[in-house]
Amino acid sequence: MGKNVLLIGASGDIGGAIAKALASEGYNLLLHYHKNKQAIDRYRLNLNEELILTEIQADLSVEAEVRRLLTQLVFPVDAVIFASGKAHYGLFQDTDENVMDEMLNLHVKTPWLITKHLLPAMIQNKQGKIIFITSIWGEIGASNEVMYSSLKGAQNSFVKSLAKEVAPSGISVNAVSPGFIDTKMNNHLLPAEKENITNDIPNNRAGTTDDVANVILFLMNEKSSYIQGEIINVTGGW
């Protein structure tokens, strides 16, 4: 029987690639989404429906909905992958405080709450995997994305520190840090801007969602068991 994976943000471009990759390896899926129910419905059509144990709708920027999500986790969770989130563009000094609170909850507090809820069972079972999708900006920062960069930096720090705390209990904690990936999140860029970025990438192309999902599959595999607290860049050398 395959292991149960809670995929937070399953309806996004990267989340969808991860869901497809996990299903191809026989993992059972617990799929979270916010608004894009159509994506989840497509999974039921295109994937082995028996592998989809449940689907949970929740706005993870709202703590009450996070709590509701936790009450709906009736299946044991062997691994959790955090692939949700959204970017925020603009000058930092123009950022509204309500937006700050929303982004902080979505990217930092919600993963804390979900991880805290799942850890006792993982510790008792002496196994578990916790994986984040962070961002290259969490390491090097980006102007006009100051808040997003700092929140992804917080995720990186969480991964590194929690990994040391739970490693003796057989739990691995790692992150995948994408660079420029061809997703809807980059649709705000003009074609010329995308071309300029691609020209700066040694691999001479944007990354794909499959590039990210393939690293997730490696981290899910027991062959990666000695990798702990790492932020693995998927950037094409950018």
PDB file of C-alpha atoms in Angstrom:
ATOM      1  CA  MET A   1       0.000   0.000   0.000  1.00  0.00           C
ATOM      2  CA  GLY A   2       1.350   3.433  -0.948  1.00  0.00           C
ATOM      3  CA  LYS A   3       2.090   6.113   1.586  1.00  0.00           C
ATOM      4  CA  ASN A   4      -0.347   8.950   2.189  1.00  0.00           C
ATOM      5  CA  VAL A   5       0.825  12.402   1.089  1.00  0.00           C
ATOM      6  CA  LEU A   6      -0.892  15.633   2.070  1.00  0.00           C
ATOM      7  CA  LEU A   7      -0.318  18.064  -0.795  1.00  0.00           C
ATOM      8  CA  ILE A   8      -0.965  21.658   0.234  1.00  0.00           C
ATOM      9  CA  GLY A   9      -1.647  23.756  -2.853  1.00  0.00           C
ATOM     10  CA  ALA A  10      -2.491  20.876  -5.161  1.00  0.00           C
ATOM     11  CA  SER A  11      -4.399  23.020  -7.647  1.00  0.00           C
ATOM     12  CA  GLY A  12      -1.467  25.234  -8.676  1.00  0.00           C
ATOM     13  CA  ASP A  13       0.818  24.593 -11.631  1.00  0.00           C
ATOM     14  CA  ILE A  14       3.631  23.119  -9.534  1.00  0.00           C
ATOM     15  CA  GLY A  15       1.165  21.364  -7.228  1.00  0.00           C
ATOM     16  CA  GLY A  16      -0.471  19.710 -10.215  1.00  0.00           C
ATOM     17  CA  ALA A  17       2.849  18.425 -11.531  1.00  0.00           C
ATOM     18  CA  ILE A  18       3.672  17.065  -8.086  1.00  0.00           C
ATOM     19  CA  ALA A  19       0.276  15.332  -7.811  1.00  0.00           C
ATOM     20  CA  LYS A  20       0.787  13.685 -11.213  1.00  0.00           C
ATOM     21  CA  ALA A  21       4.321  12.579 -10.317  1.00  0.00           C
ATOM     22  CA  LEU A  22       3.267  11.158  -6.951  1.00  0.00           C
ATOM     23  CA  ALA A  23       0.340   9.278  -8.489  1.00  0.00           C
ATOM     24  CA  SER A  24       2.665   7.758 -11.081  1.00  0.00           C
ATOM     25  CA  GLU A  25       4.632   6.220  -8.199  1.00  0.00           C
ATOM     26  CA  GLY A  26       1.532   4.914  -6.390  1.00  0.00           C
ATOM     27  CA  TYR A  27       1.326   7.417  -3.544  1.00  0.00           C
ATOM     28  CA  ASN A  28      -2.093   8.081  -2.029  1.00  0.00           C
ATOM     29  CA  LEU A  29      -3.085  11.738  -2.222  1.00  0.00           C
ATOM     30  CA  LEU A  30      -4.824  14.105   0.153  1.00  0.00           C
ATOM     31  CA  LEU A  31      -5.339  17.185  -1.999  1.00  0.00           C
ATOM     32  CA  HIS A  32      -5.783  20.692  -0.656  1.00  0.00           C
ATOM     33  CA  TYR A  33      -6.983  23.544  -2.829  1.00  0.00           C
ATOM     34  CA  HIS A  34      -8.331  27.053  -2.310  1.00  0.00           C
ATOM     35  CA  LYS A  35     -10.398  28.175  -5.320  1.00  0.00           C
ATOM     36  CA  ASN A  36      -9.432  26.030  -8.312  1.00  0.00           C
ATOM     37  CA  LYS A  37     -11.774  23.074  -7.890  1.00  0.00           C
ATOM     38  CA  GLN A  38     -11.604  22.458 -11.649  1.00  0.00           C
ATOM     39  CA  ALA A  39      -7.968  21.370 -11.315  1.00  0.00           C
ATOM     40  CA  ILE A  40      -8.887  18.800  -8.679  1.00  0.00           C
ATOM     41  CA  ASP A  41     -11.712  17.511 -10.873  1.00  0.00           C
ATOM     42  CA  ARG A  42      -9.209  17.060 -13.720  1.00  0.00           C
ATOM     43  CA  TYR A  43      -7.014  14.947 -11.456  1.00  0.00           C
ATOM     44  CA  ARG A  44      -9.929  12.605 -10.853  1.00  0.00           C
ATOM     45  CA  LEU A  45     -10.327  12.225 -14.605  1.00  0.00           C
ATOM     46  CA  ASN A  46      -6.645  11.866 -15.493  1.00  0.00           C
ATOM     47  CA  LEU A  47      -5.164  10.076 -12.490  1.00  0.00           C
ATOM     48  CA  ASN A  48      -6.045   6.800 -10.838  1.00  0.00           C
ATOM     49  CA  GLU A  49      -9.027   7.977  -8.799  1.00  0.00           C
ATOM     50  CA  GLU A  50      -8.423   5.307  -6.173  1.00  0.00           C
ATOM     51  CA  LEU A  51      -5.225   7.134  -5.211  1.00  0.00           C
ATOM     52  CA  ILE A  52      -7.118  10.319  -4.291  1.00  0.00           C
ATOM     53  CA  LEU A  53      -8.188   9.720  -0.702  1.00  0.00           C
ATOM     54  CA  THR A  54      -9.736  13.117  -0.104  1.00  0.00           C
ATOM     55  CA  GLU A  55      -9.866  16.713  -1.263  1.00  0.00           C
ATOM     56  CA  ILE A  56     -10.059  19.627   1.158  1.00  0.00           C
ATOM     57  CA  GLN A  57     -10.958  23.217   0.334  1.00  0.00           C
ATOM     58  CA  ALA A  58      -9.522  25.934   2.576  1.00  0.00           C
ATOM     59  CA  ASP A  59      -8.233  29.498   2.438  1.00  0.00           C
ATOM     60  CA  LEU A  60      -4.978  29.021   4.318  1.00  0.00           C
ATOM     61  CA  SER A  61      -4.523  32.722   4.951  1.00  0.00           C
ATOM     62  CA  VAL A  62      -7.417  32.451   7.434  1.00  0.00           C
ATOM     63  CA  GLU A  63      -6.571  30.634  10.663  1.00  0.00           C
ATOM     64  CA  ALA A  64     -10.118  29.342  11.209  1.00  0.00           C
ATOM     65  CA  GLU A  65      -9.993  27.593   7.852  1.00  0.00           C
ATOM     66  CA  VAL A  66      -6.610  26.099   8.678  1.00  0.00           C
ATOM     67  CA  ARG A  67      -8.145  24.660  11.845  1.00  0.00           C
ATOM     68  CA  ARG A  68     -11.027  23.279   9.781  1.00  0.00           C
ATOM     69  CA  LEU A  69      -8.590  21.632   7.372  1.00  0.00           C
ATOM     70  CA  LEU A  70      -6.867  19.910  10.286  1.00  0.00           C
ATOM     71  CA  THR A  71     -10.175  18.442  11.507  1.00  0.00           C
ATOM     72  CA  GLN A  72     -10.706  16.912   8.053  1.00  0.00           C
ATOM     73  CA  LEU A  73      -7.448  14.954   8.079  1.00  0.00           C
ATOM     74  CA  VAL A  74      -9.078  11.625   8.931  1.00  0.00           C
ATOM     75  CA  PHE A  75      -6.409   9.571   7.125  1.00  0.00           C
ATOM     76  CA  PRO A  76      -2.898   9.138   8.521  1.00  0.00           C
ATOM     77  CA  VAL A  77      -0.350  11.424   6.862  1.00  0.00           C
ATOM     78  CA  ASP A  78       3.080   9.993   6.058  1.00  0.00           C
ATOM     79  CA  ALA A  79       4.346  13.078   4.246  1.00  0.00           C
ATOM     80  CA  VAL A  80       3.314  16.674   3.710  1.00  0.00           C
ATOM     81  CA  ILE A  81       4.366  18.870   0.803  1.00  0.00           C
ATOM     82  CA  PHE A  82       3.807  22.617   1.011  1.00  0.00           C
ATOM     83  CA  ALA A  83       3.327  23.885  -2.542  1.00  0.00           C
ATOM     84  CA  SER A  84       0.801  26.649  -1.896  1.00  0.00           C
ATOM     85  CA  GLY A  85       1.307  30.375  -1.723  1.00  0.00           C
ATOM     86  CA  LYS A  86       1.205  33.474  -3.822  1.00  0.00           C
ATOM     87  CA  ALA A  87       3.559  36.259  -4.758  1.00  0.00           C
ATOM     88  CA  HIS A  88       3.089  39.946  -4.047  1.00  0.00           C
ATOM     89  CA  TYR A  89       4.549  42.583  -6.336  1.00  0.00           C
ATOM     90  CA  GLY A  90       5.165  46.227  -5.532  1.00  0.00           C
ATOM     91  CA  LEU A  91       7.255  48.559  -3.442  1.00  0.00           C
ATOM     92  CA  PHE A  92       7.567  47.459   0.165  1.00  0.00           C
ATOM     93  CA  GLN A  93       6.673  50.904   1.525  1.00  0.00           C
ATOM     94  CA  ASP A  94       3.374  50.757  -0.363  1.00  0.00           C
ATOM     95  CA  THR A  95       2.337  47.390   1.094  1.00  0.00           C
ATOM     96  CA  ASP A  96      -0.875  47.405   3.116  1.00  0.00           C
ATOM     97  CA  GLU A  97      -0.659  45.887   6.600  1.00  0.00           C
ATOM     98  CA  ASN A  98      -3.611  43.594   5.877  1.00  0.00           C
ATOM     99  CA  VAL A  99      -1.686  42.154   2.939  1.00  0.00           C
ATOM    100  CA  MET A 100       1.292  41.638   5.252  1.00  0.00           C
ATOM    101  CA  ASP A 101      -0.866  39.663   7.681  1.00  0.00           C
ATOM    102  CA  GLU A 102      -2.403  37.578   4.897  1.00  0.00           C
ATOM    103  CA  MET A 103       0.966  36.695   3.379  1.00  0.00           C
ATOM    104  CA  LEU A 104       2.536  35.979   6.769  1.00  0.00           C
ATOM    105  CA  ASN A 105      -0.289  33.606   7.672  1.00  0.00           C
ATOM    106  CA  LEU A 106      -0.228  31.842   4.308  1.00  0.00           C
ATOM    107  CA  HIS A 107       3.517  31.306   4.003  1.00  0.00           C
ATOM    108  CA  VAL A 108       4.696  31.018   7.599  1.00  0.00           C
ATOM    109  CA  LYS A 109       2.066  30.502  10.307  1.00  0.00           C
ATOM    110  CA  THR A 110      -0.067  28.025   8.372  1.00  0.00           C
ATOM    111  CA  PRO A 111       2.873  25.675   7.650  1.00  0.00           C
ATOM    112  CA  TRP A 112       3.793  25.952  11.343  1.00  0.00           C
ATOM    113  CA  LEU A 113       0.278  24.943  12.421  1.00  0.00           C
ATOM    114  CA  ILE A 114      -0.043  22.067   9.951  1.00  0.00           C
ATOM    115  CA  THR A 115       3.422  20.719  10.738  1.00  0.00           C
ATOM    116  CA  LYS A 116       2.810  20.972  14.486  1.00  0.00           C
ATOM    117  CA  HIS A 117      -0.418  18.999  14.043  1.00  0.00           C
ATOM    118  CA  LEU A 118       1.237  16.231  12.018  1.00  0.00           C
ATOM    119  CA  LEU A 119       4.495  15.842  13.945  1.00  0.00           C
ATOM    120  CA  PRO A 120       3.262  13.804  16.968  1.00  0.00           C
ATOM    121  CA  ALA A 121       2.110  10.896  14.792  1.00  0.00           C
ATOM    122  CA  MET A 122       5.252  11.060  12.662  1.00  0.00           C
ATOM    123  CA  ILE A 123       7.428  11.020  15.782  1.00  0.00           C
ATOM    124  CA  GLN A 124       5.498   8.088  17.190  1.00  0.00           C
ATOM    125  CA  ASN A 125       5.907   6.183  13.919  1.00  0.00           C
ATOM    126  CA  LYS A 126       9.601   7.141  13.669  1.00  0.00           C
ATOM    127  CA  GLN A 127       9.132   8.219  10.062  1.00  0.00           C
ATOM    128  CA  GLY A 128       7.794  11.084   8.004  1.00  0.00           C
ATOM    129  CA  LYS A 129       8.698  13.573   5.304  1.00  0.00           C
ATOM    130  CA  ILE A 130       8.128  17.320   5.313  1.00  0.00           C
ATOM    131  CA  ILE A 131       8.923  19.155   2.076  1.00  0.00           C
ATOM    132  CA  PHE A 132       8.555  22.810   1.157  1.00  0.00           C
ATOM    133  CA  ILE A 133       8.508  24.534  -2.199  1.00  0.00           C
ATOM    134  CA  THR A 134      10.335  27.770  -1.424  1.00  0.00           C
ATOM    135  CA  SER A 135      12.000  30.129  -3.913  1.00  0.00           C
ATOM    136  CA  ILE A 136      15.357  31.381  -5.091  1.00  0.00           C
ATOM    137  CA  TRP A 137      14.249  34.765  -3.718  1.00  0.00           C
ATOM    138  CA  GLY A 138      14.283  33.300  -0.220  1.00  0.00           C
ATOM    139  CA  GLU A 139      18.062  33.104  -0.515  1.00  0.00           C
ATOM    140  CA  ILE A 140      19.055  36.120  -2.606  1.00  0.00           C
ATOM    141  CA  GLY A 141      16.026  38.420  -2.355  1.00  0.00           C
ATOM    142  CA  ALA A 142      14.249  40.420  -5.049  1.00  0.00           C
ATOM    143  CA  SER A 143      13.331  44.075  -5.278  1.00  0.00           C
ATOM    144  CA  ASN A 144       9.587  44.678  -5.624  1.00  0.00           C
ATOM    145  CA  GLU A 145       9.103  41.277  -3.965  1.00  0.00           C
ATOM    146  CA  VAL A 146      10.572  42.118  -0.567  1.00  0.00           C
ATOM    147  CA  MET A 147       7.767  40.564   1.444  1.00  0.00           C
ATOM    148  CA  TYR A 148       7.624  37.365  -0.632  1.00  0.00           C
ATOM    149  CA  SER A 149      11.413  37.050  -0.456  1.00  0.00           C
ATOM    150  CA  SER A 150      11.498  37.447   3.313  1.00  0.00           C
ATOM    151  CA  LEU A 151       8.687  34.926   3.817  1.00  0.00           C
ATOM    152  CA  LYS A 152      10.436  32.348   1.635  1.00  0.00           C
ATOM    153  CA  GLY A 153      13.592  33.044   3.627  1.00  0.00           C
ATOM    154  CA  ALA A 154      11.598  32.246   6.764  1.00  0.00           C
ATOM    155  CA  GLN A 155      10.517  28.942   5.224  1.00  0.00           C
ATOM    156  CA  ASN A 156      14.142  28.102   4.448  1.00  0.00           C
ATOM    157  CA  SER A 157      15.134  28.805   8.053  1.00  0.00           C
ATOM    158  CA  PHE A 158      12.237  26.708   9.334  1.00  0.00           C
ATOM    159  CA  VAL A 159      13.339  23.779   7.173  1.00  0.00           C
ATOM    160  CA  LYS A 160      16.957  23.968   8.332  1.00  0.00           C
ATOM    161  CA  SER A 161      16.155  24.261  12.028  1.00  0.00           C
ATOM    162  CA  LEU A 162      13.259  21.791  12.215  1.00  0.00           C
ATOM    163  CA  ALA A 163      15.359  19.239  10.319  1.00  0.00           C
ATOM    164  CA  LYS A 164      17.874  19.211  13.174  1.00  0.00           C
ATOM    165  CA  GLU A 165      15.142  18.872  15.792  1.00  0.00           C
ATOM    166  CA  VAL A 166      13.268  15.927  14.277  1.00  0.00           C
ATOM    167  CA  ALA A 167      16.040  13.983  12.511  1.00  0.00           C
ATOM    168  CA  PRO A 168      16.571  11.710  15.570  1.00  0.00           C
ATOM    169  CA  SER A 169      12.900  10.701  15.196  1.00  0.00           C
ATOM    170  CA  GLY A 170      13.390   9.499  11.621  1.00  0.00           C
ATOM    171  CA  ILE A 171      11.700  12.500   9.992  1.00  0.00           C
ATOM    172  CA  SER A 172      13.280  14.286   7.038  1.00  0.00           C
ATOM    173  CA  VAL A 173      12.695  17.987   6.384  1.00  0.00           C
ATOM    174  CA  ASN A 174      13.883  19.546   3.133  1.00  0.00           C
ATOM    175  CA  ALA A 175      12.926  22.150   0.560  1.00  0.00           C
ATOM    176  CA  VAL A 176      13.013  22.608  -3.180  1.00  0.00           C
ATOM    177  CA  SER A 177      13.882  26.144  -4.270  1.00  0.00           C
ATOM    178  CA  PRO A 178      12.784  26.875  -7.838  1.00  0.00           C
ATOM    179  CA  GLY A 179      14.186  29.652  -9.954  1.00  0.00           C
ATOM    180  CA  PHE A 180      12.369  30.911 -13.037  1.00  0.00           C
ATOM    181  CA  ILE A 181       9.670  28.316 -13.708  1.00  0.00           C
ATOM    182  CA  ASP A 182       7.126  28.533 -16.526  1.00  0.00           C
ATOM    183  CA  THR A 183       3.937  28.957 -14.468  1.00  0.00           C
ATOM    184  CA  LYS A 184       1.004  31.347 -14.234  1.00  0.00           C
ATOM    185  CA  MET A 185       2.803  33.125 -11.380  1.00  0.00           C
ATOM    186  CA  ASN A 186       5.080  34.688 -14.004  1.00  0.00           C
ATOM    187  CA  ASN A 187       2.296  35.778 -16.350  1.00  0.00           C
ATOM    188  CA  HIS A 188       2.717  39.380 -15.193  1.00  0.00           C
ATOM    189  CA  LEU A 189       6.046  39.512 -17.064  1.00  0.00           C
ATOM    190  CA  LEU A 190       6.205  40.835 -20.606  1.00  0.00           C
ATOM    191  CA  PRO A 191       7.638  38.512 -23.301  1.00  0.00           C
ATOM    192  CA  ALA A 192      10.771  40.661 -23.514  1.00  0.00           C
ATOM    193  CA  GLU A 193      11.235  40.422 -19.749  1.00  0.00           C
ATOM    194  CA  LYS A 194      10.918  36.635 -19.872  1.00  0.00           C
ATOM    195  CA  GLU A 195      13.453  36.518 -22.683  1.00  0.00           C
ATOM    196  CA  ASN A 196      15.921  38.631 -20.698  1.00  0.00           C
ATOM    197  CA  ILE A 197      15.626  36.285 -17.731  1.00  0.00           C
ATOM    198  CA  THR A 198      16.053  33.201 -19.902  1.00  0.00           C
ATOM    199  CA  ASN A 199      19.175  34.718 -21.442  1.00  0.00           C
ATOM    200  CA  ASP A 200      20.663  34.955 -17.937  1.00  0.00           C
ATOM    201  CA  ILE A 201      20.032  31.263 -17.197  1.00  0.00           C
ATOM    202  CA  PRO A 202      23.007  29.028 -18.106  1.00  0.00           C
ATOM    203  CA  ASN A 203      20.638  26.230 -19.160  1.00  0.00           C
ATOM    204  CA  ASN A 204      19.114  28.761 -21.575  1.00  0.00           C
ATOM    205  CA  ARG A 205      15.488  27.979 -20.779  1.00  0.00           C
ATOM    206  CA  ALA A 206      12.829  28.472 -18.164  1.00  0.00           C
ATOM    207  CA  GLY A 207      12.317  25.583 -15.793  1.00  0.00           C
ATOM    208  CA  THR A 208       9.244  23.371 -16.030  1.00  0.00           C
ATOM    209  CA  THR A 209       6.925  22.194 -13.308  1.00  0.00           C
ATOM    210  CA  ASP A 210       8.166  18.664 -14.020  1.00  0.00           C
ATOM    211  CA  ASP A 211      11.707  19.803 -13.189  1.00  0.00           C
ATOM    212  CA  VAL A 212      10.444  20.653  -9.710  1.00  0.00           C
ATOM    213  CA  ALA A 213       8.241  17.571  -9.339  1.00  0.00           C
ATOM    214  CA  ASN A 214      11.121  15.245 -10.222  1.00  0.00           C
ATOM    215  CA  VAL A 215      13.156  16.561  -7.285  1.00  0.00           C
ATOM    216  CA  ILE A 216      10.146  16.075  -5.020  1.00  0.00           C
ATOM    217  CA  LEU A 217       9.974  12.431  -6.112  1.00  0.00           C
ATOM    218  CA  PHE A 218      13.642  11.998  -5.236  1.00  0.00           C
ATOM    219  CA  LEU A 219      13.119  13.483  -1.778  1.00  0.00           C
ATOM    220  CA  MET A 220      10.126  11.195  -1.244  1.00  0.00           C
ATOM    221  CA  ASN A 221      12.232   8.157  -2.115  1.00  0.00           C
ATOM    222  CA  GLU A 222      14.142   6.416   0.658  1.00  0.00           C
ATOM    223  CA  LYS A 223      17.282   6.747  -1.463  1.00  0.00           C
ATOM    224  CA  SER A 224      17.355  10.374  -0.267  1.00  0.00           C
ATOM    225  CA  SER A 225      17.238   9.392   3.417  1.00  0.00           C
ATOM    226  CA  TYR A 226      20.616  10.994   4.239  1.00  0.00           C
ATOM    227  CA  ILE A 227      19.563  14.371   2.843  1.00  0.00           C
ATOM    228  CA  GLN A 228      18.387  16.507   5.736  1.00  0.00           C
ATOM    229  CA  GLY A 229      17.736  20.224   6.166  1.00  0.00           C
ATOM    230  CA  GLU A 230      18.704  21.027   2.583  1.00  0.00           C
ATOM    231  CA  ILE A 231      17.361  23.719   0.264  1.00  0.00           C
ATOM    232  CA  ILE A 232      17.785  22.154  -3.185  1.00  0.00           C
ATOM    233  CA  ASN A 233      17.969  24.725  -5.978  1.00  0.00           C
ATOM    234  CA  VAL A 234      16.162  24.005  -9.233  1.00  0.00           C
ATOM    235  CA  THR A 235      17.339  27.019 -11.176  1.00  0.00           C
ATOM    236  CA  GLY A 236      19.221  25.899 -14.284  1.00  0.00           C
ATOM    237  CA  GLY A 237      22.264  27.608 -12.822  1.00  0.00           C
ATOM    238  CA  TRP A 238      20.572  31.027 -12.648  1.00  0.00           C
TER     239      TRP A 238
END
